[in-house]
Amino acid sequence: MKISVDTAACIGAGQCALVAGELFDQDDDGIVMLLDDQPTEAQYAIARRAASLCPARAITVTESA
Amino acid sequence: MTAGAGVVIVGASLAGLTTAEGLRNEGYSGAITLIGEEDRDPYNRPPLSKQVLAGTWSVDQTTMRDAEQLESLGVRHLRAHRASTVDVNARTVTANGAVVPYEHLVAATGVVARTLPNSRGVRGINSLRTVDDALTLQRDLAGAGQVAVVGASVLGCEIASAARSAGHGVTLIGRSDALRFGRNGNHLSPMIADLLHENDVRMRMGVEVIEVQGRHSVSGLRLSDGSVIPADVVVAAIGCVPAVDWLSDTGIDISDGVLCDANGVAAPGVYAVGDVARWLDPLTGEAHRIEHQATAIERAHAVARLIVTGESTPPIASFFWSELFGNRILVHGRLAPDLPLTPLTGSIGDRRFVAATIRSGRPTGLVGWNMPREFRQERARVIEQAAQHHPHPAVEAAAN
């Protein structure tokens, strides 16, 4: 699995860091910071959940690594 | 779950599209039909009053999934189709003459913006709900001098902020005496009013619009105190009406949106999500419509899960955000009108803080102002506390 984020689309809601703090953080303006673009298998579910909750649809999860 | 007629989702905006995506995430392999009134790919609305109005995004950037992406998701999208009737016994929905059978029906038709009375056909009078609205407003704003925004809500404040930032003279007109910022009492009203004042937005509170002046194009608004506000462009943000006509004669309570139990079930095989949905809150026993994007997303996933697995999802605290003159404001839960606002981090005077209204040691609502990260950390604590307090929330079906 590969994660990518679009910081230009991010609106700083923080949903990703809330549900998947191991993979995402926020800068001082709240904009997404990707901590790890290649999650472990155990993190696949929270990565998908973070992407599905993003109000700006700024997170893309590509399943085939 | 057999394929058969599959799931028919009426309303192709965020809540409807997210339901379709949620169904596939849950492993649903049946047919999914998305019926949408507009002749467009599904698009995201919040940027319309933010990036699009501010001119930093084109309308195309609001597209959530194009035709090819919908096809790869296995979703049949009926564009420019308006659902007119539902037969809950035969389980069919009729749209533009086409009779579409369903096994599960998801109502995601959202709301329609209210318009100012006696303003039809007058150029320069706008609402902001759809892409077409945004394009018309952009056109009207080009070359406009004075803008009047009617409705001192979150949306009204955002439009005033965007129009003022673009260099227009802006007057914000509100019927109530104070700004309304969601269902949060007046806690945020003084701070937002200060922000608007500083940025030279004129505020006229406690007045109503009595008359739209101008024959073909608007020239001004006459208010209930007798004054006239000159305006070449008017934007009405005076609330919305749930789009429920198509559910008449189904026996479903549509008096204010689609009444649902705490799982989003309105009738056997019928669900509602998004702005049109009025879900029972099992903690208060009251049902509310919540016009917030985060709620729309979470409830769409909850309904998808229910359809595919039969499992219910615990209630979700509301959450929304706004951006006014570069200030990022986030709200979780509900600020209680009867409680004081207690700062948790930062300083209200510096406009960098996280604050809460606290009842019996637990926050009922949380607001973050220009501290998004600290807000999220507090929010995580509040969610954790709530989960401990209600480890097994009583989710019971409503009377239907």
PDB file of C-alpha atoms in Angstrom, chain B residues 124-324:
ATOM      1  CA  GLY B 124     -27.644  40.184  -9.050  1.00  0.00           C
ATOM      2  CA  ILE B 125     -29.621  38.131  -6.511  1.00  0.00           C
ATOM      3  CA  ASN B 126     -27.742  34.949  -5.666  1.00  0.00           C
ATOM      4  CA  SER B 127     -27.726  31.865  -3.491  1.00  0.00           C
ATOM      5  CA  LEU B 128     -24.700  29.632  -3.067  1.00  0.00           C
ATOM      6  CA  ARG B 129     -25.413  25.934  -3.061  1.00  0.00           C
ATOM      7  CA  THR B 130     -24.503  24.492  -6.456  1.00  0.00           C
ATOM      8  CA  VAL B 131     -21.672  24.883  -8.969  1.00  0.00           C
ATOM      9  CA  ASP B 132     -24.074  26.815 -11.198  1.00  0.00           C
ATOM     10  CA  ASP B 133     -24.760  29.176  -8.269  1.00  0.00           C
ATOM     11  CA  ALA B 134     -21.021  29.653  -7.763  1.00  0.00           C
ATOM     12  CA  LEU B 135     -20.447  30.421 -11.452  1.00  0.00           C
ATOM     13  CA  THR B 136     -23.307  32.933 -11.527  1.00  0.00           C
ATOM     14  CA  LEU B 137     -22.036  34.585  -8.364  1.00  0.00           C
ATOM     15  CA  GLN B 138     -18.500  34.813  -9.768  1.00  0.00           C
ATOM     16  CA  ARG B 139     -19.874  36.485 -12.886  1.00  0.00           C
ATOM     17  CA  ASP B 140     -21.985  38.919 -10.872  1.00  0.00           C
ATOM     18  CA  LEU B 141     -19.112  39.768  -8.531  1.00  0.00           C
ATOM     19  CA  ALA B 142     -16.781  40.660 -11.400  1.00  0.00           C
ATOM     20  CA  GLY B 143     -17.043  44.415 -11.534  1.00  0.00           C
ATOM     21  CA  ALA B 144     -19.407  44.672  -8.571  1.00  0.00           C
ATOM     22  CA  GLY B 145     -18.815  47.335  -5.953  1.00  0.00           C
ATOM     23  CA  GLN B 146     -21.196  46.803  -3.061  1.00  0.00           C
ATOM     24  CA  VAL B 147     -22.194  43.333  -1.920  1.00  0.00           C
ATOM     25  CA  ALA B 148     -24.955  42.568   0.582  1.00  0.00           C
ATOM     26  CA  VAL B 149     -24.969  39.167   2.281  1.00  0.00           C
ATOM     27  CA  VAL B 150     -28.280  38.227   3.894  1.00  0.00           C
ATOM     28  CA  GLY B 151     -28.058  35.701   6.719  1.00  0.00           C
ATOM     29  CA  ALA B 152     -25.503  35.922   9.524  1.00  0.00           C
ATOM     30  CA  SER B 153     -24.787  32.188   9.679  1.00  0.00           C
ATOM     31  CA  VAL B 154     -21.521  30.290   9.118  1.00  0.00           C
ATOM     32  CA  LEU B 155     -22.151  30.360   5.375  1.00  0.00           C
ATOM     33  CA  GLY B 156     -23.096  34.054   5.421  1.00  0.00           C
ATOM     34  CA  CYS B 157     -19.913  34.913   7.329  1.00  0.00           C
ATOM     35  CA  GLU B 158     -17.792  32.853   4.912  1.00  0.00           C
ATOM     36  CA  ILE B 159     -19.295  34.567   1.879  1.00  0.00           C
ATOM     37  CA  ALA B 160     -18.816  37.983   3.503  1.00  0.00           C
ATOM     38  CA  SER B 161     -15.199  37.089   4.283  1.00  0.00           C
ATOM     39  CA  ALA B 162     -14.479  35.880   0.729  1.00  0.00           C
ATOM     40  CA  ALA B 163     -16.197  38.871  -0.918  1.00  0.00           C
ATOM     41  CA  ARG B 164     -14.455  41.376   1.358  1.00  0.00           C
ATOM     42  CA  SER B 165     -11.079  39.696   0.813  1.00  0.00           C
ATOM     43  CA  ALA B 166     -11.664  40.093  -2.924  1.00  0.00           C
ATOM     44  CA  GLY B 167     -11.966  43.849  -2.385  1.00  0.00           C
ATOM     45  CA  HIS B 168     -15.728  44.374  -2.420  1.00  0.00           C
ATOM     46  CA  GLY B 169     -17.577  46.567   0.033  1.00  0.00           C
ATOM     47  CA  VAL B 170     -19.647  44.132   2.093  1.00  0.00           C
ATOM     48  CA  THR B 171     -22.677  44.486   4.353  1.00  0.00           C
ATOM     49  CA  LEU B 172     -23.819  41.469   6.358  1.00  0.00           C
ATOM     50  CA  ILE B 173     -27.506  41.525   7.270  1.00  0.00           C
ATOM     51  CA  GLY B 174     -28.910  39.260   9.998  1.00  0.00           C
ATOM     52  CA  ARG B 175     -32.369  38.780  11.433  1.00  0.00           C
ATOM     53  CA  SER B 176     -31.198  37.794  14.907  1.00  0.00           C
ATOM     54  CA  ASP B 177     -29.376  40.184  17.217  1.00  0.00           C
ATOM     55  CA  ALA B 178     -26.180  38.130  17.197  1.00  0.00           C
ATOM     56  CA  LEU B 179     -24.270  36.068  14.642  1.00  0.00           C
ATOM     57  CA  ARG B 180     -25.233  32.419  14.629  1.00  0.00           C
ATOM     58  CA  PHE B 181     -22.411  29.960  14.338  1.00  0.00           C
ATOM     59  CA  GLY B 182     -24.006  26.535  14.170  1.00  0.00           C
ATOM     60  CA  ARG B 183     -25.904  25.311  17.214  1.00  0.00           C
ATOM     61  CA  ASN B 184     -23.399  26.854  19.596  1.00  0.00           C
ATOM     62  CA  GLY B 185     -25.345  29.609  21.284  1.00  0.00           C
ATOM     63  CA  ASN B 186     -23.634  32.964  21.204  1.00  0.00           C
ATOM     64  CA  HIS B 187     -20.235  31.764  22.430  1.00  0.00           C
ATOM     65  CA  LEU B 188     -18.418  32.603  19.223  1.00  0.00           C
ATOM     66  CA  SER B 189     -20.571  35.564  18.161  1.00  0.00           C
ATOM     67  CA  PRO B 190     -18.516  38.396  19.735  1.00  0.00           C
ATOM     68  CA  MET B 191     -15.213  37.011  18.442  1.00  0.00           C
ATOM     69  CA  ILE B 192     -16.535  36.621  14.912  1.00  0.00           C
ATOM     70  CA  ALA B 193     -18.207  40.030  15.026  1.00  0.00           C
ATOM     71  CA  ASP B 194     -14.853  41.582  16.046  1.00  0.00           C
ATOM     72  CA  LEU B 195     -13.162  39.850  13.142  1.00  0.00           C
ATOM     73  CA  LEU B 196     -15.750  41.137  10.674  1.00  0.00           C
ATOM     74  CA  HIS B 197     -15.547  44.690  12.091  1.00  0.00           C
ATOM     75  CA  GLU B 198     -11.766  44.757  11.839  1.00  0.00           C
ATOM     76  CA  ASN B 199     -11.979  43.746   8.216  1.00  0.00           C
ATOM     77  CA  ASP B 200     -14.518  46.481   7.467  1.00  0.00           C
ATOM     78  CA  VAL B 201     -17.518  44.252   6.924  1.00  0.00           C
ATOM     79  CA  ARG B 202     -20.521  46.414   7.853  1.00  0.00           C
ATOM     80  CA  MET B 203     -22.965  44.527  10.060  1.00  0.00           C
ATOM     81  CA  ARG B 204     -26.689  45.167  10.289  1.00  0.00           C
ATOM     82  CA  MET B 205     -28.139  42.831  12.886  1.00  0.00           C
ATOM     83  CA  GLY B 206     -31.696  42.456  14.132  1.00  0.00           C
ATOM     84  CA  VAL B 207     -33.252  43.562  10.844  1.00  0.00           C
ATOM     85  CA  GLU B 208     -35.112  41.861   8.024  1.00  0.00           C
ATOM     86  CA  VAL B 209     -35.083  42.483   4.301  1.00  0.00           C
ATOM     87  CA  ILE B 210     -38.434  44.044   3.378  1.00  0.00           C
ATOM     88  CA  GLU B 211     -37.909  44.761  -0.292  1.00  0.00           C
ATOM     89  CA  VAL B 212     -35.508  44.032  -3.114  1.00  0.00           C
ATOM     90  CA  GLN B 213     -34.978  47.287  -5.034  1.00  0.00           C
ATOM     91  CA  GLY B 214     -34.133  47.528  -8.720  1.00  0.00           C
ATOM     92  CA  ARG B 215     -36.181  46.501 -11.717  1.00  0.00           C
ATOM     93  CA  HIS B 216     -33.980  44.202 -13.812  1.00  0.00           C
ATOM     94  CA  SER B 217     -30.818  44.317 -11.726  1.00  0.00           C
ATOM     95  CA  VAL B 218     -30.738  44.724  -7.977  1.00  0.00           C
ATOM     96  CA  SER B 219     -29.775  48.199  -6.733  1.00  0.00           C
ATOM     97  CA  GLY B 220     -30.363  47.783  -3.013  1.00  0.00           C
ATOM     98  CA  LEU B 221     -32.269  46.224  -0.144  1.00  0.00           C
ATOM     99  CA  ARG B 222     -34.792  47.998   2.026  1.00  0.00           C
ATOM    100  CA  LEU B 223     -34.622  46.799   5.634  1.00  0.00           C
ATOM    101  CA  SER B 224     -37.245  46.571   8.361  1.00  0.00           C
ATOM    102  CA  ASP B 225     -35.788  49.627  10.134  1.00  0.00           C
ATOM    103  CA  GLY B 226     -36.538  51.692   7.009  1.00  0.00           C
ATOM    104  CA  SER B 227     -32.936  52.022   5.850  1.00  0.00           C
ATOM    105  CA  VAL B 228     -31.735  51.058   2.382  1.00  0.00           C
ATOM    106  CA  ILE B 229     -28.496  49.164   1.774  1.00  0.00           C
ATOM    107  CA  PRO B 230     -27.126  49.854  -1.716  1.00  0.00           C
ATOM    108  CA  ALA B 231     -25.954  46.656  -3.418  1.00  0.00           C
ATOM    109  CA  ASP B 232     -25.085  45.514  -6.955  1.00  0.00           C
ATOM    110  CA  VAL B 233     -24.869  41.926  -5.760  1.00  0.00           C
ATOM    111  CA  VAL B 234     -26.930  40.226  -3.057  1.00  0.00           C
ATOM    112  CA  VAL B 235     -26.140  36.771  -1.701  1.00  0.00           C
ATOM    113  CA  ALA B 236     -28.893  35.102   0.307  1.00  0.00           C
ATOM    114  CA  ALA B 237     -27.661  32.613   2.928  1.00  0.00           C
ATOM    115  CA  ILE B 238     -30.993  32.393   4.697  1.00  0.00           C
ATOM    116  CA  GLY B 239     -31.143  28.683   5.255  1.00  0.00           C
ATOM    117  CA  CYS B 240     -32.255  25.689   3.325  1.00  0.00           C
ATOM    118  CA  VAL B 241     -35.274  23.467   2.802  1.00  0.00           C
ATOM    119  CA  PRO B 242     -34.849  19.662   2.744  1.00  0.00           C
ATOM    120  CA  ALA B 243     -35.476  18.148  -0.713  1.00  0.00           C
ATOM    121  CA  VAL B 244     -38.103  15.571   0.244  1.00  0.00           C
ATOM    122  CA  ASP B 245     -41.018  16.052  -2.180  1.00  0.00           C
ATOM    123  CA  TRP B 246     -40.160  12.834  -3.963  1.00  0.00           C
ATOM    124  CA  LEU B 247     -40.807  10.889  -0.726  1.00  0.00           C
ATOM    125  CA  SER B 248     -44.382  12.127  -0.334  1.00  0.00           C
ATOM    126  CA  ASP B 249     -46.929   9.308  -0.084  1.00  0.00           C
ATOM    127  CA  THR B 250     -44.401   6.838   1.345  1.00  0.00           C
ATOM    128  CA  GLY B 251     -45.621   7.135   4.929  1.00  0.00           C
ATOM    129  CA  ILE B 252     -42.168   8.356   5.964  1.00  0.00           C
ATOM    130  CA  ASP B 253     -42.097  11.422   8.242  1.00  0.00           C
ATOM    131  CA  ILE B 254     -40.693  14.186   6.016  1.00  0.00           C
ATOM    132  CA  SER B 255     -41.839  17.152   8.105  1.00  0.00           C
ATOM    133  CA  ASP B 256     -38.210  18.340   8.475  1.00  0.00           C
ATOM    134  CA  GLY B 257     -36.030  16.131   6.320  1.00  0.00           C
ATOM    135  CA  VAL B 258     -36.249  12.342   6.453  1.00  0.00           C
ATOM    136  CA  LEU B 259     -36.848  11.078   9.995  1.00  0.00           C
ATOM    137  CA  CYS B 260     -34.639   8.079  10.791  1.00  0.00           C
ATOM    138  CA  ASP B 261     -33.789   5.931  13.770  1.00  0.00           C
ATOM    139  CA  ALA B 262     -30.299   6.150  15.286  1.00  0.00           C
ATOM    140  CA  ASN B 263     -28.942   3.955  12.470  1.00  0.00           C
ATOM    141  CA  GLY B 264     -30.319   6.016   9.607  1.00  0.00           C
ATOM    142  CA  VAL B 265     -33.268   3.718   8.859  1.00  0.00           C
ATOM    143  CA  ALA B 266     -36.390   5.609   7.756  1.00  0.00           C
ATOM    144  CA  ALA B 267     -38.507   2.574   6.744  1.00  0.00           C
ATOM    145  CA  PRO B 268     -37.744  -1.033   5.853  1.00  0.00           C
ATOM    146  CA  GLY B 269     -35.050  -0.888   3.167  1.00  0.00           C
ATOM    147  CA  VAL B 270     -35.020   2.946   3.169  1.00  0.00           C
ATOM    148  CA  TYR B 271     -32.203   5.016   4.696  1.00  0.00           C
ATOM    149  CA  ALA B 272     -31.223   8.683   4.715  1.00  0.00           C
ATOM    150  CA  VAL B 273     -27.834  10.386   4.860  1.00  0.00           C
ATOM    151  CA  GLY B 274     -26.456  13.914   4.481  1.00  0.00           C
ATOM    152  CA  ASP B 275     -28.235  17.222   5.001  1.00  0.00           C
ATOM    153  CA  VAL B 276     -31.679  15.735   4.286  1.00  0.00           C
ATOM    154  CA  ALA B 277     -31.369  13.116   7.036  1.00  0.00           C
ATOM    155  CA  ARG B 278     -32.831  13.630  10.489  1.00  0.00           C
ATOM    156  CA  TRP B 279     -31.380  10.922  12.714  1.00  0.00           C
ATOM    157  CA  LEU B 280     -32.481  10.162  16.237  1.00  0.00           C
ATOM    158  CA  ASP B 281     -29.820  10.981  18.825  1.00  0.00           C
ATOM    159  CA  PRO B 282     -30.058   8.069  21.263  1.00  0.00           C
ATOM    160  CA  LEU B 283     -28.411  10.101  24.045  1.00  0.00           C
ATOM    161  CA  THR B 284     -31.001  12.903  23.995  1.00  0.00           C
ATOM    162  CA  GLY B 285     -33.965  11.188  22.359  1.00  0.00           C
ATOM    163  CA  GLU B 286     -34.236  14.100  19.925  1.00  0.00           C
ATOM    164  CA  ALA B 287     -33.857  13.977  16.162  1.00  0.00           C
ATOM    165  CA  HIS B 288     -31.942  16.688  14.292  1.00  0.00           C
ATOM    166  CA  ARG B 289     -30.751  17.367  10.817  1.00  0.00           C
ATOM    167  CA  ILE B 290     -27.043  18.178  10.884  1.00  0.00           C
ATOM    168  CA  GLU B 291     -25.747  20.093   7.873  1.00  0.00           C
ATOM    169  CA  HIS B 292     -22.081  19.298   8.394  1.00  0.00           C
ATOM    170  CA  GLN B 293     -19.818  17.593   5.955  1.00  0.00           C
ATOM    171  CA  ALA B 294     -18.018  15.390   8.499  1.00  0.00           C
ATOM    172  CA  THR B 295     -21.374  14.085   9.759  1.00  0.00           C
ATOM    173  CA  ALA B 296     -22.460  13.364   6.183  1.00  0.00           C
ATOM    174  CA  ILE B 297     -19.306  11.315   5.580  1.00  0.00           C
ATOM    175  CA  GLU B 298     -19.503   9.313   8.821  1.00  0.00           C
ATOM    176  CA  ARG B 299     -23.218   8.606   8.473  1.00  0.00           C
ATOM    177  CA  ALA B 300     -22.796   7.506   4.871  1.00  0.00           C
ATOM    178  CA  HIS B 301     -20.212   4.964   6.033  1.00  0.00           C
ATOM    179  CA  ALA B 302     -22.515   3.906   8.882  1.00  0.00           C
ATOM    180  CA  VAL B 303     -25.414   3.238   6.487  1.00  0.00           C
ATOM    181  CA  ALA B 304     -23.132   1.400   4.063  1.00  0.00           C
ATOM    182  CA  ARG B 305     -21.911  -0.808   6.917  1.00  0.00           C
ATOM    183  CA  LEU B 306     -25.478  -1.443   8.075  1.00  0.00           C
ATOM    184  CA  ILE B 307     -26.595  -2.453   4.566  1.00  0.00           C
ATOM    185  CA  VAL B 308     -23.648  -4.793   3.980  1.00  0.00           C
ATOM    186  CA  THR B 309     -22.997  -6.267   7.431  1.00  0.00           C
ATOM    187  CA  GLY B 310     -26.116  -5.497   9.449  1.00  0.00           C
ATOM    188  CA  GLU B 311     -23.889  -3.866  12.075  1.00  0.00           C
ATOM    189  CA  SER B 312     -24.782  -0.512  13.600  1.00  0.00           C
ATOM    190  CA  THR B 313     -22.292   2.268  14.323  1.00  0.00           C
ATOM    191  CA  PRO B 314     -22.142   4.237  17.605  1.00  0.00           C
ATOM    192  CA  PRO B 315     -23.420   7.827  17.385  1.00  0.00           C
ATOM    193  CA  ILE B 316     -20.988  10.368  16.006  1.00  0.00           C
ATOM    194  CA  ALA B 317     -20.331  13.759  17.620  1.00  0.00           C
ATOM    195  CA  SER B 318     -20.776  16.623  15.178  1.00  0.00           C
ATOM    196  CA  PHE B 319     -17.732  18.408  13.835  1.00  0.00           C
ATOM    197  CA  PHE B 320     -17.328  21.357  11.484  1.00  0.00           C
ATOM    198  CA  TRP B 321     -14.876  24.043  10.541  1.00  0.00           C
ATOM    199  CA  SER B 322     -14.775  27.405   8.890  1.00  0.00           C
ATOM    200  CA  GLU B 323     -12.234  29.862   7.645  1.00  0.00           C
ATOM    201  CA  LEU B 324     -12.834  33.585   8.049  1.00  0.00           C
TER     202      LEU B 324
END
